[in-house]
Coordinates of C-alpha atoms in Angstrom, one line a residue:
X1 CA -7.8 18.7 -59.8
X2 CA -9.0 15.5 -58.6
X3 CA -9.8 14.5 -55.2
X4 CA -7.2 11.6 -54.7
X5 CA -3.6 13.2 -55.8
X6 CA -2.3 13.0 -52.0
X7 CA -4.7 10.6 -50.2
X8 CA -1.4 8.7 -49.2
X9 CA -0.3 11.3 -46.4
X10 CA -3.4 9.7 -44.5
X11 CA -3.1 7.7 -42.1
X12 CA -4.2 4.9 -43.4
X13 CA -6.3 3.9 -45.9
X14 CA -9.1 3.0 -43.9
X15 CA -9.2 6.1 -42.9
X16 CA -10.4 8.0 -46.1
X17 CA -12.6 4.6 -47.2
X18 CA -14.7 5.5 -44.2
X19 CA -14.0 2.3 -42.0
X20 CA -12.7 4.1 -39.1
X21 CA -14.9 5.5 -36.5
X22 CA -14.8 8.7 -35.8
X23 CA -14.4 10.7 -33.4
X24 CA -12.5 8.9 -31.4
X25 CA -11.5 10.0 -27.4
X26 CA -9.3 13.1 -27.1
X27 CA -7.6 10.5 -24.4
X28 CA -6.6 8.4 -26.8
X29 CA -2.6 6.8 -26.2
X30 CA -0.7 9.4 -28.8
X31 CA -3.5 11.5 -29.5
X32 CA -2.6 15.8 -29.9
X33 CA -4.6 18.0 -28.2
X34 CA -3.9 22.2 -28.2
X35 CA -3.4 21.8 -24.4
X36 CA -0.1 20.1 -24.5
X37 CA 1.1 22.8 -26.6
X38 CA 1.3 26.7 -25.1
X39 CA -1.8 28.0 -27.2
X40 CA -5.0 30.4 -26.0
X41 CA -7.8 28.8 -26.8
X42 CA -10.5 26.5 -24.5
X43 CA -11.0 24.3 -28.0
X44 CA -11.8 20.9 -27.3
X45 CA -9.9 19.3 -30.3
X46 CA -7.3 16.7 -31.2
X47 CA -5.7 14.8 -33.2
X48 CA -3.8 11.4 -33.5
X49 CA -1.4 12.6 -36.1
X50 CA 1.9 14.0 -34.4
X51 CA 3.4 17.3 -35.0
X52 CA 5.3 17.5 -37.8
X53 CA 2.4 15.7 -39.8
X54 CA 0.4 18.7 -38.7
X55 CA 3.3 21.0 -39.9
X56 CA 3.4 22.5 -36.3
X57 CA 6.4 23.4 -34.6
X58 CA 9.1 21.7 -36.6
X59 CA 11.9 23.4 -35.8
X60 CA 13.8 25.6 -32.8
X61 CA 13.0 28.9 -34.8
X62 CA 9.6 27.4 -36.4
X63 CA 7.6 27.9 -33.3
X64 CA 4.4 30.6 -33.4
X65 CA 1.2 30.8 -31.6
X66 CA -1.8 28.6 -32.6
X67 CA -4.4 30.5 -34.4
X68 CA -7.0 32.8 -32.8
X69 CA -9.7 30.6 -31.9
X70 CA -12.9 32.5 -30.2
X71 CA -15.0 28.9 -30.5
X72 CA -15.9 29.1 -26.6
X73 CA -18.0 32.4 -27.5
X74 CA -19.8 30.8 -30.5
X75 CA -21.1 28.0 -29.6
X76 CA -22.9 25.3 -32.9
X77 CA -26.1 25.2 -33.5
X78 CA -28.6 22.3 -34.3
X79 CA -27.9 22.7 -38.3
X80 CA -25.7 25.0 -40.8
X81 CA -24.9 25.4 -44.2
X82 CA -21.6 25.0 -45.2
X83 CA -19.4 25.9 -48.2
X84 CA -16.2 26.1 -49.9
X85 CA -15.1 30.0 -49.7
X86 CA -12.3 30.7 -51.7
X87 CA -10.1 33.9 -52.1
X88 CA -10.5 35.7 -55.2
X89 CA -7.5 38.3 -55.3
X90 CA -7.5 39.7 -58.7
X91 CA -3.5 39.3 -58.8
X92 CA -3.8 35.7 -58.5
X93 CA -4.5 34.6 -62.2
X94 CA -3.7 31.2 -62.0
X95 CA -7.0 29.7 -60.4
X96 CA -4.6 27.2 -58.3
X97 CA -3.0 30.0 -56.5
X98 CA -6.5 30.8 -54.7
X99 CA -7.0 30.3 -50.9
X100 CA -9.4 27.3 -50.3
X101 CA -11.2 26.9 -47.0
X102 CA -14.5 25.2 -45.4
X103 CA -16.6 27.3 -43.5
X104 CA -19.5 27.8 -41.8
X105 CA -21.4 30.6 -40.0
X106 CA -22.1 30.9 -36.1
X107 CA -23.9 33.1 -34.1
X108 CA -23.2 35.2 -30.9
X109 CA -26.2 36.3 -28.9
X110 CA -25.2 39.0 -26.2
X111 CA -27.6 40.3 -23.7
X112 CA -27.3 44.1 -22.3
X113 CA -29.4 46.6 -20.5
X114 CA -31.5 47.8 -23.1
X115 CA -31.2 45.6 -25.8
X116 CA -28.9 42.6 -27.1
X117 CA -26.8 42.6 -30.2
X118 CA -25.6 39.2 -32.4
X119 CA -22.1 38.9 -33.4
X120 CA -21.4 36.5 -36.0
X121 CA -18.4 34.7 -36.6
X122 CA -16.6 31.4 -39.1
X123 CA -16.0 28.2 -38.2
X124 CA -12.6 27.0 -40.0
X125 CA -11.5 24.3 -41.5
X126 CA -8.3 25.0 -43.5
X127 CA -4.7 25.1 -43.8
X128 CA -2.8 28.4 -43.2
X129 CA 1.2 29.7 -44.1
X130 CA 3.5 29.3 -41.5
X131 CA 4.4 32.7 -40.6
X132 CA 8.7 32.3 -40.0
X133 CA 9.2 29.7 -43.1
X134 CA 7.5 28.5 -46.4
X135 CA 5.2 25.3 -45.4
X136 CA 1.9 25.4 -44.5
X137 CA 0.0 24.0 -40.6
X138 CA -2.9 22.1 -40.1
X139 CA -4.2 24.3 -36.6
X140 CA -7.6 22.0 -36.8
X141 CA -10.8 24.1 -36.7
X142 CA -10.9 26.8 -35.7
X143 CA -13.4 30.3 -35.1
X144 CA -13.1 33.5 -35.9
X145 CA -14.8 37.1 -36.4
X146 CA -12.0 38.2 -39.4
X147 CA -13.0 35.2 -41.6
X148 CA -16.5 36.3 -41.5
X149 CA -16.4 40.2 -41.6
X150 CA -13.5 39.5 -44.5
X151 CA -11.8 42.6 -46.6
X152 CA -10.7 40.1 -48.9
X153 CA -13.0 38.9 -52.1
X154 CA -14.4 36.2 -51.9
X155 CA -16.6 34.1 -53.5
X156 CA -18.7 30.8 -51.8
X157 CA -20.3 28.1 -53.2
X158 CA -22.6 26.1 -51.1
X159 CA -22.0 22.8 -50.2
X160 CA -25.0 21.4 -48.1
X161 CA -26.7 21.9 -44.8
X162 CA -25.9 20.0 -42.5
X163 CA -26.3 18.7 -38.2
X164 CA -24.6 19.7 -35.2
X165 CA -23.3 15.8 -35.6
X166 CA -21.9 16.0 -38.9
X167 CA -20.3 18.8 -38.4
X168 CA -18.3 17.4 -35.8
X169 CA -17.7 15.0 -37.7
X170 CA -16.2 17.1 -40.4
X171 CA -13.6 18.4 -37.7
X172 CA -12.9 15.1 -36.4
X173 CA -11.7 15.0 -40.3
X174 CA -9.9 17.8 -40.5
X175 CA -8.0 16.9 -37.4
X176 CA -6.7 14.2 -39.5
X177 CA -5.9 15.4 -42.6
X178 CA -2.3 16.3 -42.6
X179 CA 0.3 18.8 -44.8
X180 CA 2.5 17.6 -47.7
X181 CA 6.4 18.1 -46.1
X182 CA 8.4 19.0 -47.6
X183 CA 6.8 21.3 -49.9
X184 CA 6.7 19.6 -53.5
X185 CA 6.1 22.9 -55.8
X186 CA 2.7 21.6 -56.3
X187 CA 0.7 21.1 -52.8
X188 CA -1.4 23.8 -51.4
X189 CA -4.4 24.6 -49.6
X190 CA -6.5 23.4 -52.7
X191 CA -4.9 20.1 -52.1
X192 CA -5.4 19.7 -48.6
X193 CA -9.1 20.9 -49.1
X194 CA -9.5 18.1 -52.1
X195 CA -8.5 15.2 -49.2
X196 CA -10.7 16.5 -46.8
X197 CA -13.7 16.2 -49.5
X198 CA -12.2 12.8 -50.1
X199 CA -12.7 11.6 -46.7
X200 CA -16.0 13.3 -46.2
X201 CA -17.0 11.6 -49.4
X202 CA -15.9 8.2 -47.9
X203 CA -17.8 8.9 -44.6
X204 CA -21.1 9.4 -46.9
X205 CA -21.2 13.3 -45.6
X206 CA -21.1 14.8 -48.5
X207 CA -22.2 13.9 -52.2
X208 CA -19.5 13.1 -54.7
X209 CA -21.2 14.6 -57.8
X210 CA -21.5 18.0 -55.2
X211 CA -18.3 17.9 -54.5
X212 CA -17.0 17.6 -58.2
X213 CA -19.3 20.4 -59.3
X214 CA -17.5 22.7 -57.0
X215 CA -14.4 21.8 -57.2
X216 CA -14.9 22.5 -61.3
X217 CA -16.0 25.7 -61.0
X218 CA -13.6 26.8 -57.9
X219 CA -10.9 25.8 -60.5
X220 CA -12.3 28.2 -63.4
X221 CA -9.9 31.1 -64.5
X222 CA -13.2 33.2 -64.2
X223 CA -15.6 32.4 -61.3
X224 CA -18.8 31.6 -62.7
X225 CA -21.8 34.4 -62.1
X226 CA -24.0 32.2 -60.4
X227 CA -21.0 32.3 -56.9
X228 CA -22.4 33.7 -54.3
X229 CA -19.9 36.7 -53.1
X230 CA -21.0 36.0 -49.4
X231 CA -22.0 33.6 -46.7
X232 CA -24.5 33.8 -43.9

């Protein structure tokens, strides 16, 4: 799959050649923030793409919550690794049909008589199914507990380490990269993942021959040996 395929629902081409600086204010004229729409979460976030680029609340029946987002209790570090995580459900035998997401580990320090304890928990970037009809929504990043302590298989490769500034940068990115609508029988999550590399490619944050390398074996019918089935 290459990296380019839907670079045109960008905003512009700027954008994903790395000439725009980012981020910009969340006071911008047009930008979207999760306040002006009824969601629990004290995210600071936005986005200057509207909502129907974000695949949110398109329709009078096609309104749901935002995601769980617990980012106010995990708060980023100086430096993290990151990687590509990627559902491996063993009815999904076509390789395209796997979950794709960017993620990241952060830690939760609680203090209590006696002791303290350390809850960990991801930090998101991915797309996600519309719950009441068949498209997917761009949430922006988000944190939670489940997508660390998984059920589900999965299997991570690694794609750098990286500061507390680029990796705001990398959700000022995936703020900005929007959903293919309507659905073309050929856009998914892998797709949406593959623009977001794009752009951090452009924006020199992460390493085109790393990206390509992971991308290939992500995309392999069987998941090479060497995937790491967890992330820390």
């Amino acid at each position: 799959m290459a990296l380019d395929p839907y670079l045109h629902l960008l905003p512009t081409n700027e954008f994903y050649a790395g000439k725009v600086p980012l981020p910009i204010p969340d006071d911008a004229p047009g930008a979207f923030s999760p306040r002006k729409y009824p969601v629990m979460s004290a995210v600071h976030s936005w986005s200057l793409l509207d909502f129907r680029q974000l695949g949110v609340n398109l329709g009078q029946h096609d309104c749901e919550p935002r995601v769980t987002d617990n980012c106010y209790f995990y708060p980023v570090q100086e430096a993290h690794d990151v990687y590509l995580v990627v559902c491996i459900d063993a009815h999904l035998t076509d390789p395209r049909h796997r979950h794709w997401g960017i993620r990241w580990v952060l830690d939760h320090h609680t203090t209590l008589r006696g002791g303290g304890t350390m809850d960990r928990a991801a930090r998101c970037l991915e797309v996600t199914s519309n719950l009441r009809s068949d498209h997917l929504i761009n949430w922006g990043p988000h944190t939670q507990s489940s997508k660390y302590q998984t059920t589900d298989p999965i299997t991570v490769f690694e794609l750098g380490r990286f500061t507390k500034a680029q990796l705001l940068m990398m959700e000022a990115i995936a703020w900005h990269i929007p959903v293919q609508l309507p659905a073309d029988g050929e856009y998914n999550c892998q797709n949406w993942v593959a623009a977001f590399f794009s752009v951090a490619v452009g924006y020199g944050l992460l390493k085109l021959e790393t990206v390509n390398a992971v991308m290939l074996q992500a995309l392999q019918r069987e998941i090479p040996s060497k995937a790491s089935s967890s992330f820390s």
